Every structure is written in structure tokens, then in C-alpha cells.
PDB file of C-alpha atoms in Angstrom:
ATOM      1  CA  MET W   3      -0.072   0.007  -0.058  1.00  0.00           C
ATOM      2  CA  SER W   4       1.547   3.397  -1.165  1.00  0.00           C
ATOM      3  CA  MET W   5       1.342   6.349   1.442  1.00  0.00           C
ATOM      4  CA  ILE W   6      -1.048   8.228  -0.618  1.00  0.00           C
ATOM      5  CA  GLU W   7      -3.426   5.033  -0.679  1.00  0.00           C
ATOM      6  CA  THR W   8      -2.938   4.850   3.001  1.00  0.00           C
ATOM      7  CA  ILE W   9      -3.842   8.424   3.725  1.00  0.00           C
ATOM      8  CA  SER W  10      -6.909   8.106   1.604  1.00  0.00           C
ATOM      9  CA  LEU W  11      -8.035   4.853   3.475  1.00  0.00           C
ATOM     10  CA  ARG W  12      -7.831   6.226   6.845  1.00  0.00           C
ATOM     11  CA  THR W  13     -10.700   6.881   8.608  1.00  0.00           C
ATOM     12  CA  SER W  14     -11.825   7.177  12.419  1.00  0.00           C
ATOM     13  CA  CYS W  15     -13.263   3.945  13.938  1.00  0.00           C
ATOM     14  CA  ARG W  16     -14.870   4.266  17.164  1.00  0.00           C
ATOM     15  CA  THR W  17     -16.439   0.506  17.331  1.00  0.00           C
ATOM     16  CA  TYR W  18     -14.003  -2.426  17.328  1.00  0.00           C
ATOM     17  CA  SER W  19     -14.377  -6.188  17.190  1.00  0.00           C
ATOM     18  CA  ASP W  20     -13.020  -8.847  19.709  1.00  0.00           C
ATOM     19  CA  LYS W  21     -10.652 -10.046  16.995  1.00  0.00           C
ATOM     20  CA  PRO W  22      -6.983 -10.157  18.580  1.00  0.00           C
ATOM     21  CA  LEU W  23      -4.011  -8.454  16.739  1.00  0.00           C
ATOM     22  CA  GLU W  24      -1.590 -10.902  15.636  1.00  0.00           C
ATOM     23  CA  PRO W  25       1.719 -11.023  17.260  1.00  0.00           C
ATOM     24  CA  ASP W  26       3.200 -10.207  13.966  1.00  0.00           C
ATOM     25  CA  LYS W  27       1.416  -6.980  13.662  1.00  0.00           C
ATOM     26  CA  MET W  28       1.710  -6.014  17.153  1.00  0.00           C
ATOM     27  CA  GLU W  29       5.425  -6.324  17.259  1.00  0.00           C
ATOM     28  CA  ALA W  30       5.780  -4.345  14.080  1.00  0.00           C
ATOM     29  CA  LEU W  31       3.443  -1.605  15.512  1.00  0.00           C
ATOM     30  CA  LYS W  32       5.687  -1.574  18.631  1.00  0.00           C
ATOM     31  CA  ALA W  33       8.895  -1.263  16.821  1.00  0.00           C
ATOM     32  CA  PHE W  34       7.551   1.529  14.706  1.00  0.00           C
ATOM     33  CA  LEU W  35       6.376   3.445  17.684  1.00  0.00           C
ATOM     34  CA  LYS W  36       9.923   2.933  19.515  1.00  0.00           C
ATOM     35  CA  ASP W  37      11.766   4.226  16.425  1.00  0.00           C
ATOM     36  CA  ASN W  38       9.118   7.039  15.749  1.00  0.00           C
ATOM     37  CA  THR W  39      10.903   9.986  17.558  1.00  0.00           C
ATOM     38  CA  ASP W  40      12.259  12.270  14.626  1.00  0.00           C
ATOM     39  CA  ALA W  41      10.109  15.064  15.279  1.00  0.00           C
ATOM     40  CA  PRO W  42      10.399  18.052  12.431  1.00  0.00           C
ATOM     41  CA  PHE W  43      10.953  20.740  15.132  1.00  0.00           C
ATOM     42  CA  GLY W  44      12.999  18.868  17.467  1.00  0.00           C
ATOM     43  CA  SER W  45      10.511  18.035  20.712  1.00  0.00           C
ATOM     44  CA  GLU W  46      11.311  15.158  22.429  1.00  0.00           C
ATOM     45  CA  VAL W  47       8.334  12.507  21.752  1.00  0.00           C
ATOM     46  CA  ARG W  48       7.540   8.990  22.971  1.00  0.00           C
ATOM     47  CA  PHE W  49       4.840   6.503  22.086  1.00  0.00           C
ATOM     48  CA  GLU W  50       3.704   2.865  23.401  1.00  0.00           C
ATOM     49  CA  LEU W  51       1.121   0.378  22.605  1.00  0.00           C
ATOM     50  CA  LEU W  52      -1.127  -0.288  25.704  1.00  0.00           C
ATOM     51  CA  ASN W  53      -2.449  -3.529  26.169  1.00  0.00           C
ATOM     52  CA  PHE W  54      -5.483  -3.519  28.199  1.00  0.00           C
ATOM     53  CA  LYS W  55      -6.180  -7.115  27.806  1.00  0.00           C
ATOM     54  CA  LYS W  56      -3.144  -8.401  29.288  1.00  0.00           C
ATOM     55  CA  PRO W  57      -3.482 -10.228  32.501  1.00  0.00           C
ATOM     56  CA  GLY W  58      -3.899  -8.063  35.806  1.00  0.00           C
ATOM     57  CA  MET W  59      -5.275  -5.044  33.691  1.00  0.00           C
ATOM     58  CA  THR W  60      -8.454  -5.043  35.624  1.00  0.00           C
ATOM     59  CA  LYS W  61     -11.630  -2.909  34.404  1.00  0.00           C
ATOM     60  CA  ALA W  62     -10.838  -0.715  37.407  1.00  0.00           C
ATOM     61  CA  ARG W  63      -7.254  -0.074  36.280  1.00  0.00           C
ATOM     62  CA  THR W  64      -8.223   0.838  32.576  1.00  0.00           C
ATOM     63  CA  PRO W  65      -8.674   4.405  31.719  1.00  0.00           C
ATOM     64  CA  GLY W  66     -12.099   5.070  30.274  1.00  0.00           C
ATOM     65  CA  THR W  67     -13.093   7.285  26.914  1.00  0.00           C
ATOM     66  CA  TYR W  68     -16.370   8.526  28.440  1.00  0.00           C
ATOM     67  CA  GLY W  69     -18.395   5.983  26.056  1.00  0.00           C
ATOM     68  CA  VAL W  70     -16.599   7.329  22.826  1.00  0.00           C
ATOM     69  CA  ILE W  71     -14.757   3.992  22.173  1.00  0.00           C
ATOM     70  CA  LYS W  72     -16.284   0.449  22.149  1.00  0.00           C
ATOM     71  CA  GLY W  73     -14.685  -2.765  22.128  1.00  0.00           C
ATOM     72  CA  ALA W  74     -10.906  -1.579  22.023  1.00  0.00           C
ATOM     73  CA  GLY W  75      -8.435  -3.642  23.851  1.00  0.00           C
ATOM     74  CA  HIS W  76      -5.227  -1.759  22.653  1.00  0.00           C
ATOM     75  CA  PHE W  77      -4.348   2.109  22.655  1.00  0.00           C
ATOM     76  CA  ILE W  78      -1.553   4.144  21.072  1.00  0.00           C
ATOM     77  CA  ALA W  79      -0.401   6.742  23.955  1.00  0.00           C
ATOM     78  CA  GLY W  80       2.265   9.381  23.424  1.00  0.00           C
ATOM     79  CA  ALA W  81       4.127  11.987  25.455  1.00  0.00           C
ATOM     80  CA  VAL W  82       5.994  14.935  24.124  1.00  0.00           C
ATOM     81  CA  ARG W  83       7.939  17.302  26.293  1.00  0.00           C
ATOM     82  CA  HIS W  84       6.509  20.825  26.731  1.00  0.00           C
ATOM     83  CA  ARG W  85       8.293  23.354  24.521  1.00  0.00           C
ATOM     84  CA  TRP W  86       8.077  25.330  21.376  1.00  0.00           C
ATOM     85  CA  LYS W  87       6.394  23.702  18.674  1.00  0.00           C
ATOM     86  CA  SER W  88       5.625  20.645  20.752  1.00  0.00           C
ATOM     87  CA  MET W  89       1.895  20.519  19.490  1.00  0.00           C
ATOM     88  CA  GLU W  90       2.850  20.579  15.956  1.00  0.00           C
ATOM     89  CA  ASP W  91       5.531  17.985  16.703  1.00  0.00           C
ATOM     90  CA  PHE W  92       3.090  15.503  18.515  1.00  0.00           C
ATOM     91  CA  GLY W  93       0.532  15.764  15.783  1.00  0.00           C
ATOM     92  CA  TYR W  94       3.109  15.028  13.169  1.00  0.00           C
ATOM     93  CA  CYS W  95       4.583  11.895  14.852  1.00  0.00           C
ATOM     94  CA  MET W  96       1.413  10.758  16.307  1.00  0.00           C
ATOM     95  CA  GLU W  97      -0.194  10.744  12.884  1.00  0.00           C
ATOM     96  CA  LYS W  98       2.469   8.635  11.388  1.00  0.00           C
ATOM     97  CA  ASN W  99       1.763   6.008  14.004  1.00  0.00           C
ATOM     98  CA  ILE W 100      -2.177   6.380  12.839  1.00  0.00           C
ATOM     99  CA  LEU W 101      -0.992   5.747   9.305  1.00  0.00           C
ATOM    100  CA  LYS W 102       1.441   2.659  10.271  1.00  0.00           C
ATOM    101  CA  ALA W 103      -1.702   1.234  11.856  1.00  0.00           C
ATOM    102  CA  THR W 104      -3.832   1.857   8.680  1.00  0.00           C
ATOM    103  CA  SER W 105      -1.013   0.250   6.445  1.00  0.00           C
ATOM    104  CA  LEU W 106      -1.594  -2.968   8.695  1.00  0.00           C
ATOM    105  CA  GLY W 107      -5.122  -3.012   8.206  1.00  0.00           C
ATOM    106  CA  LEU W 108      -6.007  -1.620  11.697  1.00  0.00           C
ATOM    107  CA  GLY W 109      -8.690   0.822  12.587  1.00  0.00           C
ATOM    108  CA  THR W 110      -7.649   4.010  14.787  1.00  0.00           C
ATOM    109  CA  CYS W 111      -9.450   7.102  16.020  1.00  0.00           C
ATOM    110  CA  TRP W 112      -7.849  10.454  17.325  1.00  0.00           C
ATOM    111  CA  LEU W 113      -8.790  11.108  20.716  1.00  0.00           C
ATOM    112  CA  GLY W 114      -7.939  14.545  22.103  1.00  0.00           C
ATOM    113  CA  GLY W 115     -10.582  15.402  24.758  1.00  0.00           C
ATOM    114  CA  THR W 116     -13.122  12.628  25.018  1.00  0.00           C
ATOM    115  CA  PHE W 117     -10.736  10.310  27.284  1.00  0.00           C
ATOM    116  CA  ASN W 118      -9.262   9.866  30.903  1.00  0.00           C
ATOM    117  CA  ARG W 119      -6.202  12.046  30.240  1.00  0.00           C
ATOM    118  CA  THR W 120      -5.026  11.537  33.863  1.00  0.00           C
ATOM    119  CA  GLY W 121      -5.423   7.683  33.676  1.00  0.00           C
ATOM    120  CA  PHE W 122      -3.730   7.557  30.791  1.00  0.00           C
ATOM    121  CA  ALA W 123      -0.792   9.920  32.188  1.00  0.00           C
ATOM    122  CA  ASP W 124      -0.420   7.672  35.204  1.00  0.00           C
ATOM    123  CA  ILE W 125       0.258   4.531  33.034  1.00  0.00           C
ATOM    124  CA  MET W 126       2.718   6.463  30.835  1.00  0.00           C
ATOM    125  CA  ASN W 127       4.393   7.650  33.959  1.00  0.00           C
ATOM    126  CA  LEU W 128       4.714  11.016  32.805  1.00  0.00           C
ATOM    127  CA  ASP W 129       7.310  13.308  34.216  1.00  0.00           C
ATOM    128  CA  GLY W 130       6.984  16.806  35.353  1.00  0.00           C
ATOM    129  CA  THR W 131       7.703  18.500  31.925  1.00  0.00           C
ATOM    130  CA  GLU W 132       5.707  15.836  29.596  1.00  0.00           C
ATOM    131  CA  LEU W 133       2.292  16.273  28.312  1.00  0.00           C
ATOM    132  CA  LEU W 134       0.028  13.667  27.242  1.00  0.00           C
ATOM    133  CA  PRO W 135      -2.160  15.376  24.289  1.00  0.00           C
ATOM    134  CA  ALA W 136      -3.753  12.438  22.679  1.00  0.00           C
ATOM    135  CA  VAL W 137      -4.438   8.471  22.454  1.00  0.00           C
ATOM    136  CA  SER W 138      -5.906   6.215  19.771  1.00  0.00           C
ATOM    137  CA  PRO W 139      -7.719   3.187  20.121  1.00  0.00           C
ATOM    138  CA  VAL W 140      -6.300   0.282  17.832  1.00  0.00           C
ATOM    139  CA  GLY W 141      -7.670  -2.761  16.139  1.00  0.00           C
ATOM    140  CA  TYR W 142      -9.849  -4.409  13.957  1.00  0.00           C
ATOM    141  CA  PRO W 143     -13.061  -2.434  13.128  1.00  0.00           C
ATOM    142  CA  SER W 144     -16.223  -3.921  14.102  1.00  0.00           C
ATOM    143  CA  GLY W 145     -18.646  -4.985  11.149  1.00  0.00           C
ATOM    144  CA  SER W 146     -21.351  -2.391  12.326  1.00  0.00           C
ATOM    145  CA  ARG W 147     -20.963   1.063  13.882  1.00  0.00           C
ATOM    146  CA  SER W 148     -22.160   2.026  17.208  1.00  0.00           C
ATOM    147  CA  LEU W 149     -24.999   4.688  17.898  1.00  0.00           C
ATOM    148  CA  ILE W 150     -22.261   6.753  19.546  1.00  0.00           C
ATOM    149  CA  ASP W 151     -20.042   6.261  16.082  1.00  0.00           C
ATOM    150  CA  HIS W 152     -22.881   7.413  14.253  1.00  0.00           C
ATOM    151  CA  PHE W 153     -23.676  10.501  16.440  1.00  0.00           C
ATOM    152  CA  PHE W 154     -19.874  11.449  16.217  1.00  0.00           C
ATOM    153  CA  ARG W 155     -19.647  11.213  12.479  1.00  0.00           C
ATOM    154  CA  PHE W 156     -23.007  13.233  12.025  1.00  0.00           C
ATOM    155  CA  SER W 157     -22.276  15.782  14.617  1.00  0.00           C
ATOM    156  CA  ALA W 158     -18.665  16.686  13.569  1.00  0.00           C
ATOM    157  CA  GLY W 159     -19.575  16.100   9.612  1.00  0.00           C
ATOM    158  CA  SER W 160     -16.701  13.394   9.551  1.00  0.00           C
ATOM    159  CA  ALA W 161     -17.325  12.693   5.770  1.00  0.00           C
ATOM    160  CA  ARG W 162     -17.266  16.353   4.776  1.00  0.00           C
ATOM    161  CA  ARG W 163     -14.315  18.230   3.562  1.00  0.00           C
ATOM    162  CA  MET W 164     -13.912  22.168   3.150  1.00  0.00           C
ATOM    163  CA  PRO W 165     -13.821  22.992  -0.539  1.00  0.00           C
ATOM    164  CA  TRP W 166     -10.383  23.310  -1.921  1.00  0.00           C
ATOM    165  CA  GLN W 167     -10.658  26.896  -2.926  1.00  0.00           C
ATOM    166  CA  GLU W 168     -10.860  27.911   0.793  1.00  0.00           C
ATOM    167  CA  LEU W 169      -7.958  25.936   1.981  1.00  0.00           C
ATOM    168  CA  PHE W 170      -5.286  26.654  -0.525  1.00  0.00           C
ATOM    169  CA  PHE W 171      -4.030  29.791  -1.785  1.00  0.00           C
ATOM    170  CA  ASP W 172      -1.754  31.265  -4.502  1.00  0.00           C
ATOM    171  CA  GLY W 173       0.483  34.306  -4.050  1.00  0.00           C
ATOM    172  CA  ASP W 174      -1.749  36.128  -1.269  1.00  0.00           C
ATOM    173  CA  PHE W 175      -5.015  35.056   0.501  1.00  0.00           C
ATOM    174  CA  GLU W 176      -7.193  36.762  -2.304  1.00  0.00           C
ATOM    175  CA  HIS W 177      -6.563  34.104  -4.827  1.00  0.00           C
ATOM    176  CA  PRO W 178      -7.388  30.383  -4.281  1.00  0.00           C
ATOM    177  CA  LEU W 179      -4.837  27.936  -5.739  1.00  0.00           C
ATOM    178  CA  LEU W 180      -6.004  26.295  -8.661  1.00  0.00           C
ATOM    179  CA  LYS W 181      -5.984  22.565  -8.824  1.00  0.00           C
ATOM    180  CA  GLU W 182      -4.526  22.439 -12.381  1.00  0.00           C
ATOM    181  CA  SER W 183      -2.078  25.268 -11.228  1.00  0.00           C
ATOM    182  CA  ALA W 184      -0.750  22.940  -8.286  1.00  0.00           C
ATOM    183  CA  GLY W 185       1.258  20.768 -10.452  1.00  0.00           C
ATOM    184  CA  PRO W 186       2.992  17.914  -8.917  1.00  0.00           C
ATOM    185  CA  TYR W 187       1.740  19.095  -5.284  1.00  0.00           C
ATOM    186  CA  GLU W 188      -1.850  18.636  -6.283  1.00  0.00           C
ATOM    187  CA  ALA W 189      -1.749  15.045  -4.503  1.00  0.00           C
ATOM    188  CA  PRO W 190       0.176  16.457  -1.415  1.00  0.00           C
ATOM    189  CA  LEU W 191      -2.452  19.186  -0.777  1.00  0.00           C
ATOM    190  CA  ALA W 192      -5.370  16.956  -1.610  1.00  0.00           C
ATOM    191  CA  CYS W 193      -3.731  14.557   1.442  1.00  0.00           C
ATOM    192  CA  VAL W 194      -3.817  17.397   3.511  1.00  0.00           C
ATOM    193  CA  ARG W 195      -7.207  18.082   2.789  1.00  0.00           C
ATOM    194  CA  LEU W 196      -8.131  14.285   3.891  1.00  0.00           C
ATOM    195  CA  GLY W 197      -6.378  15.073   7.336  1.00  0.00           C
ATOM    196  CA  PRO W 198      -8.378  14.558  10.550  1.00  0.00           C
ATOM    197  CA  SER W 199      -8.845  17.056  12.753  1.00  0.00           C
ATOM    198  CA  ALA W 200     -10.595  18.018  16.231  1.00  0.00           C
ATOM    199  CA  SER W 201     -14.345  18.153  15.624  1.00  0.00           C
ATOM    200  CA  ASN W 202     -13.407  17.961  11.759  1.00  0.00           C
ATOM    201  CA  MET W 203     -12.509  21.904  11.827  1.00  0.00           C
ATOM    202  CA  GLN W 204      -9.933  21.633   9.339  1.00  0.00           C
ATOM    203  CA  PRO W 205      -7.877  24.757  10.683  1.00  0.00           C
ATOM    204  CA  TRP W 206      -5.139  24.532   8.233  1.00  0.00           C
ATOM    205  CA  ARG W 207      -4.583  26.914   5.399  1.00  0.00           C
ATOM    206  CA  ILE W 208      -1.911  26.988   2.815  1.00  0.00           C
ATOM    207  CA  LEU W 209      -0.540  29.766   0.623  1.00  0.00           C
ATOM    208  CA  ARG W 210       1.925  28.983  -2.275  1.00  0.00           C
ATOM    209  CA  ASN W 211       4.424  31.603  -2.970  1.00  0.00           C
ATOM    210  CA  ASN W 212       6.897  30.514  -5.724  1.00  0.00           C
ATOM    211  CA  ASP W 213       8.936  27.335  -4.578  1.00  0.00           C
ATOM    212  CA  ARG W 214       7.380  27.621  -0.922  1.00  0.00           C
ATOM    213  CA  PHE W 215       4.178  26.545   0.909  1.00  0.00           C
ATOM    214  CA  HIS W 216       3.401  28.307   3.703  1.00  0.00           C
ATOM    215  CA  PHE W 217       1.477  26.878   6.306  1.00  0.00           C
ATOM    216  CA  TYR W 218      -1.112  28.768   8.367  1.00  0.00           C
ATOM    217  CA  LEU W 219      -3.637  27.941  11.410  1.00  0.00           C
ATOM    218  CA  ARG W 220      -6.856  29.649  11.271  1.00  0.00           C
ATOM    219  CA  ARG W 221      -8.571  29.102  14.787  1.00  0.00           C
ATOM    220  CA  THR W 222     -12.224  28.209  15.032  1.00  0.00           C
ATOM    221  CA  PRO W 223     -14.005  31.108  16.924  1.00  0.00           C
ATOM    222  CA  ARG W 224     -15.598  29.929  20.163  1.00  0.00           C
ATOM    223  CA  TYR W 225     -14.387  26.390  19.665  1.00  0.00           C
ATOM    224  CA  LYS W 226     -13.118  24.502  22.920  1.00  0.00           C
ATOM    225  CA  ALA W 227      -9.414  23.409  21.794  1.00  0.00           C
ATOM    226  CA  SER W 228      -7.400  23.602  24.530  1.00  0.00           C
ATOM    227  CA  PHE W 229      -6.687  21.818  27.397  1.00  0.00           C
ATOM    228  CA  GLY W 230      -3.648  23.774  29.545  1.00  0.00           C
ATOM    229  CA  HIS W 231      -0.806  23.573  27.267  1.00  0.00           C
ATOM    230  CA  ILE W 232      -2.459  21.188  25.051  1.00  0.00           C
ATOM    231  CA  LYS W 233      -3.466  22.823  21.958  1.00  0.00           C
ATOM    232  CA  LEU W 234      -5.657  20.695  19.674  1.00  0.00           C
ATOM    233  CA  GLN W 235      -5.715  22.948  16.615  1.00  0.00           C
ATOM    234  CA  ASN W 236      -1.850  23.222  16.736  1.00  0.00           C
ATOM    235  CA  ILE W 237      -1.918  19.355  16.851  1.00  0.00           C
ATOM    236  CA  ASP W 238      -4.158  19.339  13.824  1.00  0.00           C
ATOM    237  CA  MET W 239      -1.551  21.595  11.950  1.00  0.00           C
ATOM    238  CA  GLY W 240       1.282  18.857  12.721  1.00  0.00           C
ATOM    239  CA  ILE W 241      -1.286  16.422  11.010  1.00  0.00           C
ATOM    240  CA  ALA W 242      -1.528  18.526   7.951  1.00  0.00           C
ATOM    241  CA  LEU W 243       2.219  18.824   7.651  1.00  0.00           C
ATOM    242  CA  CYS W 244       2.564  15.143   8.273  1.00  0.00           C
ATOM    243  CA  HIS W 245       0.433  14.207   5.626  1.00  0.00           C
ATOM    244  CA  PHE W 246       1.929  17.204   2.921  1.00  0.00           C
ATOM    245  CA  ALA W 247       5.587  15.704   3.750  1.00  0.00           C
ATOM    246  CA  LEU W 248       4.925  11.976   3.670  1.00  0.00           C
ATOM    247  CA  SER W 249       2.994  12.229   0.392  1.00  0.00           C
ATOM    248  CA  SER W 250       5.634  14.699  -1.204  1.00  0.00           C
ATOM    249  CA  GLU W 251       8.440  12.109  -0.318  1.00  0.00           C
ATOM    250  CA  ALA W 252       5.985   9.246  -1.672  1.00  0.00           C
ATOM    251  CA  LEU W 253       5.995  11.171  -5.079  1.00  0.00           C
ATOM    252  CA  ALA W 254       9.941  11.855  -4.969  1.00  0.00           C
ATOM    253  CA  LEU W 255       9.061  15.652  -4.373  1.00  0.00           C
ATOM    254  CA  LYS W 256      11.945  16.875  -2.214  1.00  0.00           C
ATOM    255  CA  GLY W 257      11.827  19.720   0.075  1.00  0.00           C
ATOM    256  CA  HIS W 258      12.617  20.565   3.870  1.00  0.00           C
ATOM    257  CA  TRP W 259      10.774  22.441   6.835  1.00  0.00           C
ATOM    258  CA  GLN W 260      11.488  25.983   7.651  1.00  0.00           C
ATOM    259  CA  ILE W 261      10.270  28.495  10.331  1.00  0.00           C
ATOM    260  CA  HIS W 262      10.563  32.147   8.678  1.00  0.00           C
ATOM    261  CA  ASP W 263       7.304  33.903   8.608  1.00  0.00           C
ATOM    262  CA  PRO W 264       6.829  35.670   5.074  1.00  0.00           C
ATOM    263  CA  TYR W 265       4.517  38.196   6.430  1.00  0.00           C
ATOM    264  CA  MET W 266       2.163  37.693   3.783  1.00  0.00           C
ATOM    265  CA  GLY W 267      -0.973  39.556   5.043  1.00  0.00           C
ATOM    266  CA  ALA W 268      -2.518  36.290   6.804  1.00  0.00           C
ATOM    267  CA  GLY W 269      -5.008  38.296   9.001  1.00  0.00           C
ATOM    268  CA  ASP W 270      -6.346  36.071  11.157  1.00  0.00           C
ATOM    269  CA  ARG W 271      -4.266  33.387  10.434  1.00  0.00           C
ATOM    270  CA  GLU W 272      -1.348  32.280  12.527  1.00  0.00           C
ATOM    271  CA  TYR W 273       1.920  31.338  10.478  1.00  0.00           C
ATOM    272  CA  ILE W 274       3.105  27.795  11.468  1.00  0.00           C
ATOM    273  CA  ALA W 275       5.916  26.915   8.944  1.00  0.00           C
ATOM    274  CA  SER W 276       6.996  26.705   5.496  1.00  0.00           C
ATOM    275  CA  TRP W 277       7.900  23.820   3.179  1.00  0.00           C
ATOM    276  CA  ILE W 278      10.786  24.823   0.786  1.00  0.00           C
ATOM    277  CA  CYS W 279      10.615  23.028  -2.644  1.00  0.00           C
ATOM    278  CA  GLU W 280      14.131  21.538  -3.490  1.00  0.00           C
ATOM    279  CA  GLY W 281      15.088  20.854  -7.192  1.00  0.00           C
TER     280      GLY W 281
END
């Protein structure tokens, strides 16, 4: 499965079957989590595959998800040391975990607010400088969705994506970037558009200027998207950066990330980072 196919196939799964994870898939995922520490902006991240079905893991010791997730026995949990760009770094690396699980035929679902953060943090043994921004169940999807699954998909509009012309711009924010003008980057931009985001708010905006793609965050007004230092929409931006970089790499489009605000009249949009095309 190619990376672009994996991104296209990823969906949020909230209801899981009781089919156990095969040992080879579990070991492949664990190895990936262990090695996935290269964050684009240098934050220290770490991830673990938590098994709530192992002996001694009683229901009383299992952190809850407030009824949002049904039937999951395994979770991917991650921690990041609090610093500049730590939310973007976490989002970038955690989404790589999600895509790895997808490539193994497993279901996942980002949880940034609807889970027992304290319970998961205790299991992860956070130190005083680490944050636990999100977790994800991982396993085989059930054959049918639960009522809570249907509710979340309906309320968040999970199948809806904002129109291309509202997300991507050319030269300035007055001119949408036409698909036919995006050249080889049409697919990476499409992969950004497919990314998951908190409540499906899709806060990313991208401005192409010559050989650079500038990524901006447009915060959703009156939306509860923060838990202390944990900023869900900054995590969303990390997911967008991840999809763009991985799909560009899959297409042999070379580039790198750089932090240098071009001051392009962004208005209420917050500058995050720029992709500099190479060659």
C-alpha cells in the first residue's frame, strides 16, 4: 500500500471487534512506535502500545473514553516534552503512528478530549515536563458502527471536507490556488485536505508563493480546543504537515521544513511553518 493510498483509506473507527491483534502486527507496530522519535521541530516524543487485555489489567485500572470508544483492547498513547512547537511535533509523529496502523489493516481514532487523560498519563509515567495530548484505540473495526459512532460522525460532519478553494491559496489570500496550477503538489495538498482534525474543523490554510508552501492555522472561533498547554488545533497542524511531507516524499518531491514567517498579510491566520521545495 502506498502512502497516498494509506492516507486516502484512513478513517476514524470508534467501534472494534474482539478479533485479537496478530503477534507479528503487534510487534511491527511496537517497533514503529519505538523508532518514531524524529519530530520536524526537535521536540522529544515517545509512544507506547498499551494492552488493556493483558492479565492483571482489570476494568478498574483501565482508563476510560467516556463511552466514545467501544470494544478496543489496545491504545497508542504518546507523550511530548512541553516546548515551542511541541503540539505540532506531536501531531506530526502521532499521525505517522496512525498511518502505520492503517497500513497494517487496523482501525484507529484520534482522541484529544474525550478520554481520561489522567488515567492514561499515570500508565505512561509522565515526568513533570511531559504532556499527553492525545491517544488512539487500535484494533480491527467492528462490522457495524455503534450509535455513538454514528452520532460523532454526524455531529462532526466527518465525511465532509471544506472546498479546495477555501484552504489553498496562490500568491496571496485573495487568490485561491487552482488544482490545475498546483502541478505535482496537487496530490500532497489533497492529502492535507483528507487529514483528521478535532471536530473536523480543518483549521489549516496553505499559501503557495513561488517554490514555497506556507502553512497557517486559522483558529475556529468559540471552539473549545485547549486543555492547558495542550492545543488541539496546533496538533491538527502537525497532522497537516505530516500528510504533506509524507505524500511529497512518496512522489519523490524533495523539500524541507523551515520556520520563517513571510508576513504575507495573513490576517487572522497564524503562521506555523513553510515547506521549501528543492530541485
